[in-house]
Tab-separated table of C-alpha atoms in Angstrom:
chain	number	residue	atom	x	y	z
A	714	UNK	CA	0.100	0.047	0.032
A	715	UNK	CA	2.275	2.435	0.868
A	716	UNK	CA	4.207	1.862	-2.177
A	717	UNK	CA	0.769	2.763	-3.796
A	718	UNK	CA	0.591	5.587	-2.669
A	719	UNK	CA	4.713	6.819	-3.350
A	720	UNK	CA	4.109	5.927	-6.969
A	721	UNK	CA	1.272	8.065	-7.427
A	722	UNK	CA	2.342	10.745	-5.229
A	723	UNK	CA	5.948	10.954	-8.206
A	724	UNK	CA	3.106	11.156	-10.866
A	725	UNK	CA	1.169	14.106	-9.333
A	726	UNK	CA	4.264	16.218	-9.003
A	727	UNK	CA	5.863	15.542	-12.296
A	728	UNK	CA	2.485	16.414	-14.023
A	729	UNK	CA	3.211	19.592	-15.925
A	730	UNK	CA	1.887	23.507	-14.424
A	731	UNK	CA	-0.517	25.114	-16.462
A	732	UNK	CA	0.581	27.941	-20.019
A	733	UNK	CA	0.631	31.020	-18.245
A	734	UNK	CA	-2.973	32.851	-19.823
A	735	UNK	CA	-2.292	35.978	-21.971
A	736	UNK	CA	-2.929	38.517	-19.090
A	737	UNK	CA	-0.680	36.235	-17.072
A	738	UNK	CA	2.254	36.707	-20.255
A	739	UNK	CA	1.147	40.630	-20.536
A	740	UNK	CA	1.789	40.698	-17.203
A	741	UNK	CA	5.085	39.548	-16.092
A	742	UNK	CA	6.089	41.023	-19.246
A	743	UNK	CA	4.681	45.124	-18.550
A	744	UNK	CA	6.336	44.243	-15.180
A	745	UNK	CA	9.863	43.847	-16.786
A	746	UNK	CA	9.499	46.856	-18.805
A	747	UNK	CA	8.122	49.458	-15.241
A	748	UNK	CA	11.230	47.753	-13.623
A	749	UNK	CA	13.407	49.619	-16.289
A	750	UNK	CA	12.644	52.906	-16.847
A	751	UNK	CA	11.888	53.223	-20.000
A	752	UNK	CA	8.772	52.987	-20.842
A	753	UNK	CA	5.046	55.195	-20.788
A	754	UNK	CA	1.968	53.870	-21.746
A	755	UNK	CA	-0.829	51.410	-21.078
A	756	UNK	CA	-1.088	48.253	-21.572
A	757	UNK	CA	-5.245	45.604	-22.206
A	758	UNK	CA	-5.853	42.121	-22.696
A	759	UNK	CA	-8.974	41.314	-23.858
A	760	UNK	CA	-9.850	37.451	-24.123
A	761	UNK	CA	-13.265	37.489	-25.607
A	762	UNK	CA	-14.905	40.603	-25.540
A	763	UNK	CA	-13.894	40.514	-21.555
A	764	UNK	CA	-10.711	42.201	-20.191
A	765	UNK	CA	-8.684	39.654	-18.934
A	766	UNK	CA	-6.128	42.486	-17.719
A	767	UNK	CA	-4.701	46.718	-18.434
A	768	UNK	CA	-2.827	48.727	-16.240
A	769	UNK	CA	-0.501	51.693	-17.276
A	770	UNK	CA	2.536	53.258	-16.703
A	771	UNK	CA	5.288	56.023	-17.237
A	772	UNK	CA	4.248	59.784	-18.051
A	773	UNK	CA	1.716	60.638	-20.732
A	774	UNK	CA	3.627	64.804	-20.694
A	775	UNK	CA	7.146	64.544	-19.621
A	776	UNK	CA	7.731	68.203	-19.062
A	777	UNK	CA	4.259	69.189	-16.809
A	778	UNK	CA	5.533	65.280	-14.476
A	779	UNK	CA	1.418	64.346	-15.754
A	780	UNK	CA	1.199	60.234	-14.553
A	781	UNK	CA	0.108	58.176	-17.329
A	782	UNK	CA	-3.917	56.434	-16.912
A	783	UNK	CA	-5.659	54.205	-18.118
A	784	UNK	CA	-7.876	56.199	-20.414
A	785	UNK	CA	-5.795	58.414	-21.625
A	786	UNK	CA	-6.259	59.437	-25.484
A	787	UNK	CA	-3.349	58.192	-28.091
A	788	UNK	CA	-2.669	59.394	-31.219
A	789	UNK	CA	-1.815	56.303	-33.114
A	790	UNK	CA	0.313	58.020	-36.388
A	791	UNK	CA	-0.005	55.687	-39.413
A	792	UNK	CA	-2.164	53.243	-37.567
A	793	UNK	CA	-4.743	56.687	-39.541
A	794	UNK	CA	-3.764	55.319	-42.848
A	795	UNK	CA	-6.152	52.394	-42.848
A	796	UNK	CA	-8.977	54.163	-41.248
A	797	UNK	CA	-8.149	56.623	-45.295
A	798	UNK	CA	-8.343	53.582	-47.118
A	799	UNK	CA	-11.590	51.976	-45.621
A	800	UNK	CA	-13.111	55.806	-46.470
A	801	UNK	CA	-11.958	55.154	-50.048
A	802	UNK	CA	-13.761	51.810	-50.358
A	803	UNK	CA	-16.904	52.998	-48.930
A	804	UNK	CA	-17.147	55.841	-51.299
A	805	UNK	CA	-16.233	53.880	-54.009
A	806	UNK	CA	-19.200	51.161	-52.757
A	807	UNK	CA	-21.790	54.297	-52.242
A	808	UNK	CA	-20.448	54.734	-56.294
A	809	UNK	CA	-18.335	59.106	-56.212
A	810	UNK	CA	-15.526	57.477	-57.625
A	811	UNK	CA	-13.210	54.452	-58.257
A	812	UNK	CA	-10.049	53.489	-57.281
A	813	UNK	CA	-9.077	52.745	-59.987
A	814	UNK	CA	-9.493	55.950	-62.236
A	815	UNK	CA	-6.513	57.874	-62.345
A	816	UNK	CA	-6.275	61.255	-60.159
A	817	UNK	CA	-5.514	62.542	-63.123
A	818	UNK	CA	-8.495	62.496	-64.284
A	819	UNK	CA	-10.693	62.893	-60.373
A	820	UNK	CA	-9.178	66.596	-60.097
A	821	UNK	CA	-10.261	69.427	-62.165
A	822	UNK	CA	-8.393	73.705	-62.128
A	823	UNK	CA	-9.903	74.246	-58.750
A	824	UNK	CA	-7.901	71.386	-57.250
A	825	UNK	CA	-5.437	72.081	-59.051
A	826	UNK	CA	-5.881	75.537	-58.332
A	827	UNK	CA	-5.425	74.636	-54.676
A	828	UNK	CA	-2.721	73.140	-54.926
A	829	UNK	CA	-0.812	76.307	-56.190
A	830	UNK	CA	-0.519	74.649	-59.620
A	831	UNK	CA	-1.636	77.559	-61.912
A	832	UNK	CA	-2.953	77.880	-65.197
A	833	UNK	CA	-3.313	73.671	-66.096
A	834	UNK	CA	-6.342	71.547	-65.735
A	835	UNK	CA	-5.221	69.020	-65.628
A	836	UNK	CA	-2.343	66.754	-62.927
A	837	UNK	CA	0.504	65.750	-65.534
A	838	UNK	CA	2.589	63.447	-62.791
A	839	UNK	CA	6.498	62.509	-65.051
A	840	UNK	CA	8.876	60.794	-64.581
A	841	UNK	CA	12.351	63.602	-64.489
A	842	UNK	CA	14.157	62.728	-67.738
A	843	UNK	CA	10.434	62.792	-69.129
A	844	UNK	CA	9.657	65.141	-71.226
A	845	UNK	CA	6.787	67.982	-70.627
A	846	UNK	CA	4.047	66.618	-71.140
A	847	UNK	CA	4.289	62.907	-70.797
A	848	UNK	CA	2.090	62.662	-67.487
A	849	UNK	CA	1.777	59.520	-65.803
A	850	UNK	CA	-1.445	57.872	-64.618
A	851	UNK	CA	-1.364	57.609	-60.574
A	852	UNK	CA	-4.744	55.789	-59.555
A	853	UNK	CA	-5.746	56.226	-55.963
A	854	UNK	CA	-4.976	52.604	-55.594
A	855	UNK	CA	-0.857	52.477	-56.098
A	856	UNK	CA	-1.902	55.786	-53.390
A	857	UNK	CA	-3.102	53.160	-51.057
A	858	UNK	CA	-0.242	51.400	-51.792
A	859	UNK	CA	2.569	52.582	-51.935
A	860	UNK	CA	3.026	51.984	-55.744
A	861	UNK	CA	2.596	55.369	-56.851
A	862	UNK	CA	5.938	56.907	-57.576
A	863	UNK	CA	5.271	60.663	-55.786
A	864	UNK	CA	8.323	61.270	-53.909
A	865	UNK	CA	8.676	60.861	-49.788
A	866	UNK	CA	9.058	65.241	-49.647
A	867	UNK	CA	9.200	65.528	-46.324
A	868	UNK	CA	11.317	62.189	-46.092
A	869	UNK	CA	14.791	63.480	-47.178
A	870	UNK	CA	16.960	60.343	-45.882
A	871	UNK	CA	14.886	59.412	-49.067
A	872	UNK	CA	15.332	62.178	-51.477
A	873	UNK	CA	18.279	63.975	-49.943
A	874	UNK	CA	17.820	67.219	-47.736
A	875	UNK	CA	19.532	68.904	-50.214
A	876	UNK	CA	16.795	68.889	-53.079
A	877	UNK	CA	14.151	71.394	-53.772
A	878	UNK	CA	11.854	69.045	-52.604
A	879	UNK	CA	13.083	68.383	-49.450
A	880	UNK	CA	10.227	69.311	-46.915
A	881	UNK	CA	12.159	68.019	-43.171
A	882	UNK	CA	10.053	65.997	-40.652
A	883	UNK	CA	9.942	68.547	-38.355
A	884	UNK	CA	10.423	71.644	-40.318
A	885	UNK	CA	7.658	74.303	-39.263
A	886	UNK	CA	5.919	72.784	-43.114
A	887	UNK	CA	5.559	70.171	-41.657
A	888	UNK	CA	4.828	70.923	-38.563
A	889	UNK	CA	2.459	74.079	-38.504
A	890	UNK	CA	-1.505	72.936	-40.088
A	891	UNK	CA	-2.355	75.111	-42.496
A	892	UNK	CA	-5.657	74.578	-42.028
A	893	UNK	CA	-6.572	71.981	-45.306
A	894	UNK	CA	-4.755	68.947	-47.059
A	895	UNK	CA	-4.222	71.452	-50.444
A	896	UNK	CA	-1.447	73.440	-49.065
A	897	UNK	CA	0.649	70.196	-47.917
A	898	UNK	CA	-0.102	68.298	-51.254
A	899	UNK	CA	0.692	71.806	-53.019
A	900	UNK	CA	4.709	71.033	-50.590
A	901	UNK	CA	5.036	67.907	-52.982
A	902	UNK	CA	2.857	67.950	-56.202
A	903	UNK	CA	5.541	69.807	-58.505
A	904	UNK	CA	7.947	66.371	-57.481
A	905	UNK	CA	9.085	64.158	-60.386
A	906	UNK	CA	7.953	61.115	-59.163
A	907	UNK	CA	10.937	58.259	-58.478
A	908	UNK	CA	9.072	55.152	-61.071
A	909	UNK	CA	6.497	54.315	-62.926
A	910	UNK	CA	4.125	53.758	-61.666
A	911	UNK	CA	2.535	50.844	-60.148
A	912	UNK	CA	6.626	49.124	-60.648
A	913	UNK	CA	7.721	49.648	-57.464
A	914	UNK	CA	7.292	51.004	-53.756
A	915	UNK	CA	8.093	53.279	-51.503
A	916	UNK	CA	6.656	54.309	-48.203
A	917	UNK	CA	5.819	57.923	-48.967
A	918	UNK	CA	3.161	60.146	-46.643
A	919	UNK	CA	2.440	61.906	-49.460
A	920	UNK	CA	0.418	59.231	-50.534
A	921	UNK	CA	-2.023	59.000	-47.911
A	922	UNK	CA	-2.272	63.159	-47.801
A	923	UNK	CA	-3.332	63.193	-51.330
A	924	UNK	CA	-5.810	60.091	-49.903
A	925	UNK	CA	-7.604	62.312	-47.358
A	926	UNK	CA	-8.004	65.356	-50.218
A	927	UNK	CA	-10.257	62.606	-52.488
A	928	UNK	CA	-12.199	61.857	-49.014
A	929	UNK	CA	-12.755	65.318	-48.732
A	930	UNK	CA	-13.415	66.003	-52.193
A	931	UNK	CA	-15.573	62.879	-52.702
A	932	UNK	CA	-17.730	62.938	-49.824
A	933	UNK	CA	-18.496	66.940	-49.481
A	934	UNK	CA	-16.889	66.187	-45.834
A	935	UNK	CA	-13.621	67.168	-43.912
A	936	UNK	CA	-11.793	64.654	-42.825
A	937	UNK	CA	-12.650	63.914	-39.772
A	938	UNK	CA	-16.340	64.844	-40.189
A	939	UNK	CA	-15.954	61.756	-42.541
A	940	UNK	CA	-13.995	59.382	-40.094
A	941	UNK	CA	-16.029	60.891	-37.619
A	942	UNK	CA	-20.049	59.692	-38.980
A	943	UNK	CA	-19.121	56.690	-40.739
A	944	UNK	CA	-16.396	55.120	-39.301
A	945	UNK	CA	-16.302	56.388	-36.064
A	946	UNK	CA	-19.126	56.580	-34.489
A	947	UNK	CA	-21.324	53.987	-36.358
A	948	UNK	CA	-19.188	51.549	-34.447
A	949	UNK	CA	-18.984	53.582	-30.941
A	950	UNK	CA	-15.766	54.574	-31.143
A	951	UNK	CA	-16.616	57.457	-28.910
A	952	UNK	CA	-13.354	58.401	-28.112
A	953	UNK	CA	-11.451	58.055	-31.271
A	954	UNK	CA	-11.565	61.254	-33.805
A	955	UNK	CA	-9.214	63.173	-35.969
A	956	UNK	CA	-7.803	66.336	-34.847
A	957	UNK	CA	-5.766	67.780	-37.921
A	958	UNK	CA	-3.239	69.873	-34.977
A	959	UNK	CA	-2.235	66.183	-34.271
A	960	UNK	CA	-2.949	68.080	-30.277
A	961	UNK	CA	-0.638	71.763	-30.502
A	962	UNK	CA	-3.042	74.199	-30.916
A	963	UNK	CA	-6.582	72.323	-29.483
A	964	UNK	CA	-7.044	71.040	-26.101
A	965	UNK	CA	-8.058	67.239	-26.236
A	966	UNK	CA	-9.056	65.773	-22.060
A	967	UNK	CA	-6.937	62.836	-21.564
A	968	UNK	CA	-4.228	64.013	-24.737
A	969	UNK	CA	-0.388	61.656	-24.441
A	970	UNK	CA	2.514	63.734	-25.983
A	971	UNK	CA	4.400	61.752	-28.181
A	972	UNK	CA	8.137	60.986	-27.665
A	973	UNK	CA	11.054	59.795	-29.360
A	974	UNK	CA	13.958	58.564	-27.766
A	975	UNK	CA	16.870	58.340	-29.411
A	976	UNK	CA	19.226	55.475	-27.733
A	977	UNK	CA	21.641	54.172	-30.365
A	978	UNK	CA	21.666	56.809	-33.654
A	979	UNK	CA	25.549	58.681	-33.566
A	980	UNK	CA	23.023	61.369	-35.087
A	981	UNK	CA	20.412	62.467	-32.390
A	982	UNK	CA	22.039	65.354	-31.332
A	983	UNK	CA	21.012	66.828	-34.520
A	984	UNK	CA	17.522	66.006	-34.036
A	985	UNK	CA	16.203	69.827	-32.187
A	986	UNK	CA	14.455	68.408	-29.107
A	987	UNK	CA	11.193	69.867	-29.141
A	988	UNK	CA	10.434	69.175	-25.511
A	989	UNK	CA	13.170	70.843	-24.191
A	990	UNK	CA	14.292	67.564	-23.098
A	991	UNK	CA	17.782	66.402	-24.470
A	992	UNK	CA	17.708	63.118	-26.746
A	993	UNK	CA	14.180	63.202	-27.345
A	994	UNK	CA	12.092	64.962	-29.816
A	995	UNK	CA	8.313	66.142	-30.176
A	996	UNK	CA	6.868	64.857	-32.947
A	997	UNK	CA	3.379	66.561	-34.462
A	998	UNK	CA	2.718	64.355	-37.891
A	999	UNK	CA	0.238	67.402	-39.508
A	1000	UNK	CA	-3.088	65.595	-38.463
A	1001	UNK	CA	-3.256	62.402	-36.648
A	1002	UNK	CA	-6.599	60.596	-34.708
A	1003	UNK	CA	-6.524	60.262	-30.933
A	1004	UNK	CA	-8.068	56.867	-29.676
A	1005	UNK	CA	-8.434	56.182	-26.072
A	1006	UNK	CA	-9.045	52.145	-25.048
């Protein structure tokens, strides 16, 4: 009898322990990040629609030592591009336009005037070596897939800081909202294409600035209004909204400021510190969606 009991206990002790749940794994990871003191944000885990873990750490604003809380509103940066794509496909489904139609054919003389293109009735995107008047066709679909060839005038690492088409991220032309998307488009609409549309790929934010303009043109609403009425509100995203000022000139309750920390880059000193903290830069992106979990 004694031997059988011992054997049973041996088997029981050797059974594998249950795997940690996603909430437990996230909790342990969050604890490690918190101990490093180099992360500011909110962690949340949902399973089957139920919140199983949440915590916050760090600062929402470094200058004023505002602590992070779980109900903060975050700028989501380039995740805004997903909303832009959804809006354009909605407008296509509504019969407003077709994403396969060349953008050249979608823009008229008034649009071009708003872009600073005078005495022209049609946009003529072309390669630098292409003779004047020989135009390429750029579709909305190519804007969304970053295959249009439109140069990223805001990323001068690609085109060169000495290029006449360079408008560096963080420069006054980009950071300060100009009151319309057309004003931003004027910064790159004259630039030659990097490659023939549809033959390459280059991550270029101007693609989505032009896409955003098309949303306003064919919906008759501002970008902010359209996203609110046709995406955020129907989905119950009550804490999601587009702020063209990216939190710079409008008071947004619970807003989290953006910071970029440079760790190993040798050129960190070349970046201005807009936050007043060495090694950090506060970045505005000329408009971003603000969202809270």
